[in-house]
Amino acid sequence: MTRSPRLRRAGHVALGLALTLVVAGCASNAPQDSLKPAGKYSREIDHLFKPVFLVAVAVFILVQGLVLFSVLKFRRKPDDDGTEFPDQIHGSTKLEIGWTILPALVLGAVAVFTIPVLFDLNSHPKNSMNVTVYAQKYWWGYQYNPQSNYGIDQKITTANELHIPAKTNIYLTLESKDVIHSFWAPRLNGKHDVVPGRKHTWLLEADHPGVYSGQCAEFCGTSHANMRLKVVVHDQAGWAKWVATMETPDTKPTSGLAAEGYALFQQKGCSGCHQIDGEYQETKATNPPAPNLTKLFTRDCFAGCIYDLNDRNEVEAWLRNPQRKAGSLMVIGQLSESEIDRLYAYLQTLR
Ligand code: CUA
């Protein structure tokens, strides 16, 4: 009935291995896999992490091996009546010096490789493109000031999706409008806290065009988990096209459903929080901060990148109840289905 301790131990080891495999399986195809770096900064971290991890594994095996060895070798034997004790010896100076110096050397070696990476990640590379990132509950805003090097002639403001050119150093200035958040695009760089009242800087760089997921990595409230983001990386032509699109002002609809929708957009108070650039500059949205909707339909996601903007049902569900996302600050009141249709028709003109 009772299994031998050896068998039970083997069972525990097997269970541990199985759990490890399950956890490793979760990571297949994961869009936020920091072990699959896609840019030079994330690669620097990866090149540091892997050897340090191997050193840690070696230390773990050595220490745990010695613990296991001692436990097995010196455990109480069946014929031991508990009256005899091993020879009692005092500490060995040689050993104590040894196990103080050895870890110090290991940590010293790790530091030699770590410190240059820390400096590099906090540098300000020449010719980098500047973007200011605004964090607030629970979405990300981005602002690009004019930079002739990157073809940006006018201020561009957008939300949720950060657009950048490939193979370019992006120098982010991180600012928070409320609490502490953390900007994290795992395949492009590590995390960086975004602290109210301070300006932190952080770098991004992506090797190839593509879409890279990210999210807030510091608990900031009920919808912390719904504060996601996308980094959309363009090739040269794609970047020029995006900038040109963003710099072509949205025009106000003058007739039809869309014009009625624009009237509603003002009546229902939407324009009090959502800024739209271009022709709309006279509407100065103030508070609370809400995503800038300029060229809205050039994006794929909304509300902290948790809903698909290309799915009309999602947009309508949002207009029916913006509280479907916990902690959402948007208040719009009850809308009729025909009002929702008109608002949707208006939003569709922002592209
Ligand atoms: Cu913002 Cu968590």
CSV table of C-alpha atoms in Angstrom, one decimal, residues 55-280:
chain,number,residue,atom,x,y,z
A,55,VAL,CA,25.3,30.4,-14.6
A,56,ALA,CA,22.3,30.5,-12.2
A,57,VAL,CA,21.3,26.9,-13.3
A,58,ALA,CA,24.9,25.7,-12.7
A,59,VAL,CA,24.9,27.3,-9.2
A,60,PHE,CA,21.4,25.8,-8.5
A,61,ILE,CA,22.5,22.3,-9.5
A,62,LEU,CA,25.7,22.5,-7.5
A,63,VAL,CA,24.0,23.8,-4.3
A,64,GLN,CA,20.9,21.6,-4.6
A,65,GLY,CA,23.1,18.6,-5.5
A,66,LEU,CA,25.2,19.2,-2.3
A,67,VAL,CA,22.0,19.5,-0.2
A,68,LEU,CA,20.5,16.3,-1.7
A,69,PHE,CA,23.8,14.5,-1.2
A,70,SER,CA,24.1,15.5,2.4
A,71,VAL,CA,20.4,14.7,3.1
A,72,LEU,CA,20.8,11.2,1.6
A,73,LYS,CA,24.2,10.4,2.9
A,74,PHE,CA,23.7,11.5,6.5
A,75,ARG,CA,20.1,10.7,7.0
A,76,ARG,CA,19.1,8.5,9.9
A,77,LYS,CA,19.7,4.8,9.1
A,78,PRO,CA,17.2,2.0,10.1
A,79,ASP,CA,19.7,0.5,12.6
A,80,ASP,CA,20.4,3.9,14.1
A,81,ASP,CA,18.8,4.1,17.6
A,82,GLY,CA,19.3,7.9,17.8
A,83,THR,CA,21.8,7.8,20.6
A,84,GLU,CA,25.0,8.3,18.5
A,85,PHE,CA,25.9,11.6,17.0
A,86,PRO,CA,28.5,12.4,14.3
A,87,ASP,CA,31.7,14.1,15.4
A,88,GLN,CA,30.9,17.7,16.2
A,89,ILE,CA,33.3,20.0,14.4
A,90,HIS,CA,33.6,23.8,14.2
A,91,GLY,CA,33.5,25.8,11.0
A,92,SER,CA,36.3,25.5,8.5
A,93,THR,CA,38.0,28.8,7.7
A,94,LYS,CA,39.2,27.5,4.3
A,95,LEU,CA,35.7,26.6,3.3
A,96,GLU,CA,34.1,29.8,4.6
A,97,ILE,CA,36.6,31.9,2.7
A,98,GLY,CA,36.0,29.8,-0.4
A,99,TRP,CA,32.3,30.1,-0.4
A,100,THR,CA,32.5,33.8,0.2
A,101,ILE,CA,35.0,34.5,-2.6
A,102,LEU,CA,33.5,32.2,-5.2
A,103,PRO,CA,30.0,33.8,-5.3
A,104,ALA,CA,31.6,37.2,-5.2
A,105,LEU,CA,33.7,36.3,-8.3
A,106,VAL,CA,30.6,35.0,-10.1
A,107,LEU,CA,28.6,38.1,-9.3
A,108,GLY,CA,31.6,40.3,-10.3
A,109,ALA,CA,31.8,38.5,-13.7
A,110,VAL,CA,28.0,39.0,-14.2
A,111,ALA,CA,28.4,42.7,-13.4
A,112,VAL,CA,31.2,43.1,-15.9
A,113,PHE,CA,28.8,42.1,-18.7
A,114,THR,CA,25.7,43.8,-17.2
A,115,ILE,CA,26.9,47.3,-16.6
A,116,PRO,CA,27.7,48.2,-20.2
A,117,VAL,CA,24.3,47.0,-21.2
A,118,LEU,CA,22.6,49.2,-18.6
A,119,PHE,CA,24.5,52.2,-19.9
A,120,ASP,CA,23.6,51.3,-23.5
A,121,LEU,CA,19.9,50.9,-22.8
A,122,ASN,CA,19.9,54.3,-21.1
A,123,SER,CA,21.9,56.2,-23.8
A,124,HIS,CA,20.6,58.7,-26.2
A,125,PRO,CA,21.7,57.5,-29.7
A,126,LYS,CA,22.4,60.1,-32.3
A,127,ASN,CA,19.7,60.6,-34.9
A,128,SER,CA,17.1,58.8,-32.9
A,129,MET,CA,13.5,59.6,-33.6
A,130,ASN,CA,11.6,61.2,-30.6
A,131,VAL,CA,8.2,60.1,-29.5
A,132,THR,CA,6.5,61.2,-26.3
A,133,VAL,CA,4.4,58.4,-24.7
A,134,TYR,CA,1.5,59.4,-22.4
A,135,ALA,CA,0.2,56.7,-20.0
A,136,GLN,CA,-3.1,57.0,-18.3
A,137,LYS,CA,-5.8,54.7,-17.1
A,138,TYR,CA,-6.1,52.5,-19.3
A,139,TRP,CA,-4.6,53.3,-22.6
A,140,TRP,CA,-1.4,54.7,-24.2
A,141,GLY,CA,-1.1,58.0,-26.2
A,142,TYR,CA,1.7,59.0,-28.5
A,143,GLN,CA,2.9,62.4,-29.7
A,144,TYR,CA,5.4,63.0,-32.5
A,145,ASN,CA,6.8,66.5,-32.8
A,146,PRO,CA,8.1,67.6,-36.3
A,147,GLN,CA,11.4,66.0,-37.2
A,148,SER,CA,12.7,66.5,-40.7
A,149,ASN,CA,15.0,63.5,-40.5
A,150,TYR,CA,11.9,61.3,-40.4
A,151,GLY,CA,9.7,63.2,-42.7
A,152,ILE,CA,7.5,64.5,-39.9
A,153,ASP,CA,6.4,68.1,-40.7
A,154,GLN,CA,3.5,68.5,-38.3
A,155,LYS,CA,2.7,67.4,-34.8
A,156,ILE,CA,1.1,63.9,-34.9
A,157,THR,CA,-1.0,62.6,-32.1
A,158,THR,CA,-2.3,59.1,-31.9
A,159,ALA,CA,-3.3,56.4,-29.4
A,160,ASN,CA,-2.9,52.7,-28.6
A,161,GLU,CA,-0.8,51.9,-31.7
A,162,LEU,CA,2.7,53.3,-31.8
A,163,HIS,CA,4.0,53.5,-35.4
A,164,ILE,CA,7.7,53.5,-36.0
A,165,PRO,CA,10.1,52.9,-38.9
A,166,ALA,CA,12.2,49.7,-38.9
A,167,LYS,CA,16.0,49.8,-38.1
A,168,THR,CA,15.7,53.1,-36.4
A,169,ASN,CA,16.5,54.1,-32.8
A,170,ILE,CA,13.3,55.4,-31.2
A,171,TYR,CA,13.9,57.6,-28.2
A,172,LEU,CA,10.7,57.5,-26.1
A,173,THR,CA,9.9,60.1,-23.4
A,174,LEU,CA,7.6,58.4,-20.9
A,175,GLU,CA,5.0,60.5,-19.0
A,176,SER,CA,2.1,59.5,-16.8
A,177,LYS,CA,-1.1,61.5,-16.4
A,178,ASP,CA,-2.2,59.7,-13.3
A,179,VAL,CA,-0.5,56.7,-11.6
A,180,ILE,CA,2.5,54.6,-12.2
A,181,HIS,CA,2.3,52.5,-15.3
A,182,SER,CA,5.1,50.5,-17.1
A,183,PHE,CA,5.7,50.6,-20.9
A,184,TRP,CA,6.6,47.1,-22.2
A,185,ALA,CA,6.9,45.9,-25.7
A,186,PRO,CA,8.7,42.6,-24.8
A,187,ARG,CA,10.2,41.8,-28.2
A,188,LEU,CA,11.6,45.3,-28.6
A,189,ASN,CA,13.0,46.1,-25.2
A,190,GLY,CA,12.5,45.5,-21.5
A,191,LYS,CA,10.0,47.3,-19.2
A,192,HIS,CA,10.3,50.9,-18.1
A,193,ASP,CA,8.2,52.5,-15.4
A,194,VAL,CA,6.2,55.6,-16.3
A,195,VAL,CA,6.0,57.7,-13.2
A,196,PRO,CA,3.7,60.8,-12.7
A,197,GLY,CA,5.6,64.0,-12.3
A,198,ARG,CA,8.7,62.6,-14.0
A,199,LYS,CA,10.0,62.2,-17.5
A,200,HIS,CA,11.8,58.9,-18.1
A,201,THR,CA,13.3,57.9,-21.4
A,202,TRP,CA,13.5,54.6,-23.0
A,203,LEU,CA,14.6,53.1,-26.4
A,204,LEU,CA,13.0,50.9,-29.0
A,205,GLU,CA,14.4,49.4,-32.1
A,206,ALA,CA,12.9,46.8,-34.5
A,207,ASP,CA,14.8,44.9,-37.1
A,208,HIS,CA,11.9,44.2,-39.4
A,209,PRO,CA,8.5,45.6,-40.3
A,210,GLY,CA,5.7,43.9,-38.4
A,211,VAL,CA,3.3,44.3,-35.5
A,212,TYR,CA,4.6,43.8,-32.0
A,213,SER,CA,2.3,43.5,-28.9
A,214,GLY,CA,2.9,45.0,-25.6
A,215,GLN,CA,1.2,46.0,-22.4
A,216,CYS,CA,1.3,47.9,-19.2
A,217,ALA,CA,3.5,46.0,-16.8
A,218,GLU,CA,2.8,47.8,-13.5
A,219,PHE,CA,-0.4,47.3,-11.7
A,220,CYS,CA,-2.3,50.5,-12.1
A,221,GLY,CA,-5.9,49.7,-11.3
A,222,THR,CA,-8.9,47.6,-12.3
A,223,SER,CA,-8.1,47.5,-16.0
A,224,HIS,CA,-4.3,47.1,-15.7
A,225,ALA,CA,-4.6,43.9,-17.7
A,226,ASN,CA,-6.6,45.7,-20.4
A,227,MET,CA,-3.9,48.4,-21.0
A,228,ARG,CA,-2.3,46.9,-24.0
A,229,LEU,CA,-0.5,48.4,-26.9
A,230,LYS,CA,0.8,47.6,-30.4
A,231,VAL,CA,4.0,48.7,-32.0
A,232,VAL,CA,3.5,48.9,-35.7
A,233,VAL,CA,6.9,48.8,-37.5
A,234,HIS,CA,7.0,50.0,-41.1
A,235,ASP,CA,9.5,49.7,-43.9
A,236,GLN,CA,10.7,53.0,-45.4
A,237,ALA,CA,7.8,53.3,-47.9
A,238,GLY,CA,5.2,52.3,-45.4
A,239,TRP,CA,6.5,54.8,-42.9
A,240,ALA,CA,6.4,57.7,-45.4
A,241,LYS,CA,2.8,56.6,-46.3
A,242,TRP,CA,1.7,56.5,-42.6
A,243,VAL,CA,3.2,60.0,-42.0
A,244,ALA,CA,1.5,61.4,-45.1
A,245,THR,CA,-1.8,59.9,-44.1
A,246,MET,CA,-1.5,61.3,-40.5
A,247,GLU,CA,-0.6,64.7,-41.9
A,248,THR,CA,-3.6,64.9,-44.2
A,249,PRO,CA,-6.3,66.5,-42.1
A,250,ASP,CA,-9.6,64.7,-41.5
A,251,THR,CA,-12.3,66.8,-43.1
A,252,LYS,CA,-15.7,67.5,-41.5
A,253,PRO,CA,-18.6,65.7,-43.2
A,254,THR,CA,-21.1,68.2,-44.5
A,255,SER,CA,-24.1,66.0,-45.4
A,256,GLY,CA,-25.7,62.6,-44.8
A,257,LEU,CA,-25.5,60.2,-41.8
A,258,ALA,CA,-21.9,61.2,-41.1
A,259,ALA,CA,-22.8,64.9,-40.7
A,260,GLU,CA,-25.6,64.0,-38.4
A,261,GLY,CA,-23.1,61.8,-36.5
A,262,TYR,CA,-20.7,64.8,-36.2
A,263,ALA,CA,-23.5,66.9,-34.7
A,264,LEU,CA,-24.2,64.1,-32.2
A,265,PHE,CA,-20.4,63.8,-31.5
A,266,GLN,CA,-20.6,67.4,-30.2
A,267,GLN,CA,-24.1,67.2,-28.5
A,268,LYS,CA,-23.2,64.1,-26.6
A,269,GLY,CA,-20.1,65.7,-25.2
A,270,CYS,CA,-17.6,63.4,-27.1
A,271,SER,CA,-15.7,66.4,-28.5
A,272,GLY,CA,-15.1,67.6,-24.9
A,273,CYS,CA,-12.7,64.8,-24.3
A,274,HIS,CA,-11.7,63.4,-27.7
A,275,GLN,CA,-9.5,65.7,-29.7
A,276,ILE,CA,-9.4,65.5,-33.5
A,277,ASP,CA,-6.7,67.4,-35.3
A,278,GLY,CA,-6.8,69.2,-38.6
A,279,GLU,CA,-10.0,71.1,-39.4
A,280,TYR,CA,-11.2,70.3,-35.9
